[in-house]
PDB file of C-alpha atoms in Angstrom:
ATOM      1  CA  MET A   1     -24.623  17.735  -9.413  1.00  0.00           C
ATOM      2  CA  SER A   2     -26.205  14.319  -9.877  1.00  0.00           C
ATOM      3  CA  ILE A   3     -24.475  11.701  -7.775  1.00  0.00           C
ATOM      4  CA  LYS A   4     -25.741   8.148  -7.406  1.00  0.00           C
ATOM      5  CA  PRO A   5     -24.321   5.012  -5.821  1.00  0.00           C
ATOM      6  CA  ILE A   6     -21.917   2.921  -7.882  1.00  0.00           C
ATOM      7  CA  LYS A   7     -23.539  -0.515  -8.110  1.00  0.00           C
ATOM      8  CA  THR A   8     -22.345  -1.954 -11.398  1.00  0.00           C
ATOM      9  CA  GLU A   9     -19.233  -1.985 -13.562  1.00  0.00           C
ATOM     10  CA  THR A  10     -21.048   0.357 -15.968  1.00  0.00           C
ATOM     11  CA  ASP A  11     -21.732   2.794 -13.119  1.00  0.00           C
ATOM     12  CA  TYR A  12     -18.075   2.544 -12.151  1.00  0.00           C
ATOM     13  CA  LEU A  13     -16.823   3.309 -15.663  1.00  0.00           C
ATOM     14  CA  GLU A  14     -19.204   6.271 -15.931  1.00  0.00           C
ATOM     15  CA  ALA A  15     -17.978   7.570 -12.574  1.00  0.00           C
ATOM     16  CA  LEU A  16     -14.360   7.322 -13.755  1.00  0.00           C
ATOM     17  CA  LYS A  17     -15.193   9.271 -16.931  1.00  0.00           C
ATOM     18  CA  ARG A  18     -16.942  11.950 -14.892  1.00  0.00           C
ATOM     19  CA  MET A  19     -14.011  12.105 -12.471  1.00  0.00           C
ATOM     20  CA  GLU A  20     -11.674  12.690 -15.400  1.00  0.00           C
ATOM     21  CA  LEU A  21     -13.686  15.784 -16.320  1.00  0.00           C
ATOM     22  CA  LEU A  22     -13.773  17.047 -12.737  1.00  0.00           C
ATOM     23  CA  PHE A  23     -10.188  16.227 -11.809  1.00  0.00           C
ATOM     24  CA  ASP A  24      -8.749  19.739 -12.201  1.00  0.00           C
ATOM     25  CA  ALA A  25     -11.786  21.600 -10.863  1.00  0.00           C
ATOM     26  CA  PRO A  26     -10.894  24.668  -8.802  1.00  0.00           C
ATOM     27  CA  ILE A  27     -11.173  24.193  -5.043  1.00  0.00           C
ATOM     28  CA  ASP A  28     -14.372  25.355  -3.319  1.00  0.00           C
ATOM     29  CA  THR A  29     -16.514  25.006  -6.414  1.00  0.00           C
ATOM     30  CA  PRO A  30     -19.519  22.727  -6.883  1.00  0.00           C
ATOM     31  CA  GLU A  31     -17.387  20.689  -9.303  1.00  0.00           C
ATOM     32  CA  SER A  32     -14.642  20.115  -6.726  1.00  0.00           C
ATOM     33  CA  ASP A  33     -17.278  19.103  -4.159  1.00  0.00           C
ATOM     34  CA  GLU A  34     -18.700  16.643  -6.691  1.00  0.00           C
ATOM     35  CA  ALA A  35     -15.184  15.287  -7.358  1.00  0.00           C
ATOM     36  CA  ASP A  36     -14.632  14.771  -3.611  1.00  0.00           C
ATOM     37  CA  ILE A  37     -17.851  12.803  -3.215  1.00  0.00           C
ATOM     38  CA  LEU A  38     -17.330  10.872  -6.436  1.00  0.00           C
ATOM     39  CA  GLY A  39     -13.815   9.999  -5.314  1.00  0.00           C
ATOM     40  CA  LEU A  40     -15.172   8.464  -2.113  1.00  0.00           C
ATOM     41  CA  LEU A  41     -17.730   6.420  -4.042  1.00  0.00           C
ATOM     42  CA  ILE A  42     -15.105   5.208  -6.509  1.00  0.00           C
ATOM     43  CA  ASP A  43     -12.731   4.312  -3.682  1.00  0.00           C
ATOM     44  CA  GLU A  44     -15.385   2.230  -1.900  1.00  0.00           C
ATOM     45  CA  TYR A  45     -16.313   0.412  -5.118  1.00  0.00           C
ATOM     46  CA  GLU A  46     -12.652  -0.353  -5.854  1.00  0.00           C
ATOM     47  CA  LYS A  47     -12.021  -1.639  -2.321  1.00  0.00           C
ATOM     48  CA  LYS A  48     -14.914  -4.040  -2.707  1.00  0.00           C
ATOM     49  CA  HIS A  49     -14.371  -5.177  -6.303  1.00  0.00           C
ATOM     50  CA  TYR A  50     -10.624  -4.708  -6.834  1.00  0.00           C
ATOM     51  CA  PRO A  51      -8.985  -5.360  -3.466  1.00  0.00           C
ATOM     52  CA  ILE A  52      -5.219  -5.016  -3.258  1.00  0.00           C
ATOM     53  CA  ASP A  53      -3.600  -7.494  -0.926  1.00  0.00           C
ATOM     54  CA  SER A  54      -0.913  -6.330   1.440  1.00  0.00           C
ATOM     55  CA  PRO A  55       2.587  -7.354   0.419  1.00  0.00           C
ATOM     56  CA  ASP A  56       4.157 -10.258   2.247  1.00  0.00           C
ATOM     57  CA  PRO A  57       6.703  -9.293   4.931  1.00  0.00           C
ATOM     58  CA  ILE A  58       9.758  -9.617   2.702  1.00  0.00           C
ATOM     59  CA  GLU A  59       8.187  -7.611  -0.122  1.00  0.00           C
ATOM     60  CA  ALA A  60       7.150  -4.958   2.410  1.00  0.00           C
ATOM     61  CA  ILE A  61      10.735  -4.726   3.660  1.00  0.00           C
ATOM     62  CA  LYS A  62      12.099  -4.450   0.113  1.00  0.00           C
ATOM     63  CA  ILE A  63       9.532  -1.791  -0.824  1.00  0.00           C
ATOM     64  CA  ARG A  64      10.369   0.276   2.255  1.00  0.00           C
ATOM     65  CA  MET A  65      14.103  -0.133   1.629  1.00  0.00           C
ATOM     66  CA  GLU A  66      13.594   1.223  -1.880  1.00  0.00           C
ATOM     67  CA  GLU A  67      11.481   4.122  -0.597  1.00  0.00           C
ATOM     68  CA  MET A  68      14.126   4.992   1.987  1.00  0.00           C
ATOM     69  CA  GLN A  69      16.986   4.341  -0.476  1.00  0.00           C
ATOM     70  CA  LEU A  70      18.518   1.715   1.805  1.00  0.00           C
ATOM     71  CA  LYS A  71      20.826  -1.126   0.883  1.00  0.00           C
ATOM     72  CA  GLN A  72      21.065  -4.526   2.535  1.00  0.00           C
ATOM     73  CA  VAL A  73      24.067  -3.365   4.563  1.00  0.00           C
ATOM     74  CA  ASP A  74      21.842  -0.701   6.143  1.00  0.00           C
ATOM     75  CA  LEU A  75      19.817  -3.462   7.831  1.00  0.00           C
ATOM     76  CA  VAL A  76      22.766  -5.135   9.548  1.00  0.00           C
ATOM     77  CA  ASN A  77      22.006  -3.352  12.845  1.00  0.00           C
ATOM     78  CA  VAL A  78      18.323  -4.224  12.461  1.00  0.00           C
ATOM     79  CA  ILE A  79      18.435  -7.897  11.414  1.00  0.00           C
ATOM     80  CA  GLY A  80      21.945  -9.105  12.191  1.00  0.00           C
ATOM     81  CA  SER A  81      25.015  -9.876  10.140  1.00  0.00           C
ATOM     82  CA  ARG A  82      25.291  -9.233   6.395  1.00  0.00           C
ATOM     83  CA  SER A  83      24.714 -12.919   5.719  1.00  0.00           C
ATOM     84  CA  ARG A  84      21.640 -12.950   7.981  1.00  0.00           C
ATOM     85  CA  VAL A  85      20.167  -9.945   6.132  1.00  0.00           C
ATOM     86  CA  SER A  86      20.789 -11.715   2.832  1.00  0.00           C
ATOM     87  CA  GLU A  87      19.201 -14.943   4.084  1.00  0.00           C
ATOM     88  CA  VAL A  88      16.089 -13.113   5.292  1.00  0.00           C
ATOM     89  CA  LEU A  89      15.663 -11.083   2.095  1.00  0.00           C
ATOM     90  CA  ASN A  90      16.162 -14.230  -0.004  1.00  0.00           C
ATOM     91  CA  ARG A  91      13.577 -16.092   2.114  1.00  0.00           C
ATOM     92  CA  LYS A  92      16.096 -18.627   3.395  1.00  0.00           C
ATOM     93  CA  ARG A  93      15.637 -17.547   7.024  1.00  0.00           C
ATOM     94  CA  ARG A  94      12.415 -16.562   8.760  1.00  0.00           C
ATOM     95  CA  LEU A  95      11.971 -13.324  10.655  1.00  0.00           C
ATOM     96  CA  THR A  96      12.301 -13.602  14.431  1.00  0.00           C
ATOM     97  CA  VAL A  97      10.393 -11.555  16.995  1.00  0.00           C
ATOM     98  CA  PRO A  98      13.414  -9.306  17.741  1.00  0.00           C
ATOM     99  CA  MET A  99      13.907  -8.740  13.991  1.00  0.00           C
ATOM    100  CA  ILE A 100      10.228  -7.825  13.616  1.00  0.00           C
ATOM    101  CA  ARG A 101      10.476  -5.342  16.487  1.00  0.00           C
ATOM    102  CA  ASN A 102      13.612  -3.760  15.020  1.00  0.00           C
ATOM    103  CA  LEU A 103      12.166  -3.614  11.503  1.00  0.00           C
ATOM    104  CA  HIS A 104       9.014  -2.000  12.840  1.00  0.00           C
ATOM    105  CA  ARG A 105      11.064   0.683  14.621  1.00  0.00           C
ATOM    106  CA  ARG A 106      13.582   1.280  11.821  1.00  0.00           C
ATOM    107  CA  LEU A 107      11.368   0.969   8.737  1.00  0.00           C
ATOM    108  CA  ASN A 108       8.010   1.840  10.295  1.00  0.00           C
ATOM    109  CA  ILE A 109       6.352  -1.266   8.865  1.00  0.00           C
ATOM    110  CA  SER A 110       3.274  -2.494  10.671  1.00  0.00           C
ATOM    111  CA  PRO A 111       3.980  -5.499  12.896  1.00  0.00           C
ATOM    112  CA  GLU A 112       0.796  -7.024  11.484  1.00  0.00           C
ATOM    113  CA  ILE A 113       2.412  -7.162   8.056  1.00  0.00           C
ATOM    114  CA  LEU A 114       5.735  -8.395   9.418  1.00  0.00           C
ATOM    115  CA  ILE A 115       4.190 -11.327  11.313  1.00  0.00           C
ATOM    116  CA  SER A 116       2.061 -12.527   8.400  1.00  0.00           C
ATOM    117  CA  ASP A 117       2.967 -15.821   6.787  1.00  0.00           C
ATOM    118  CA  TYR A 118       5.162 -15.911   3.696  1.00  0.00           C
TER     119      TYR A 118
END
C-alpha cells in the first residue's frame, strides 16, 4: 500500500483510478483499508477544489418534499393555506420564522439552510 497526499489534479485523477480498482475489495483486507484511506483523501480534495453549495431554502424544501414523496397540499399544516404554500414555493412570499420552525420539525431541514437568503 503506497498512499500519498493528493496535491494536484493529476494526483486526484490517479487516486480515482486506484479507487476504481479497489472499490469492490473484500472487507478487512489490506485493499479495503487502502480504499478507506484513499476515500478520505479524495473526499478532502473534492471538498477543497469542488465545493458543493447548499441549496437555497426553497430548493431544500422541494428536494425534501421529493424525498418524502410529499405534495404541496401536504405542507398546508406547516406553511399555511394552499395559496400560501404555492406562493412560498414559487418565491412570491418569503418564509417567516413560524414557517421555518414548522418546516424544520416536519421536514427535518436545518434552520441554517432555511434562514439563508434566496
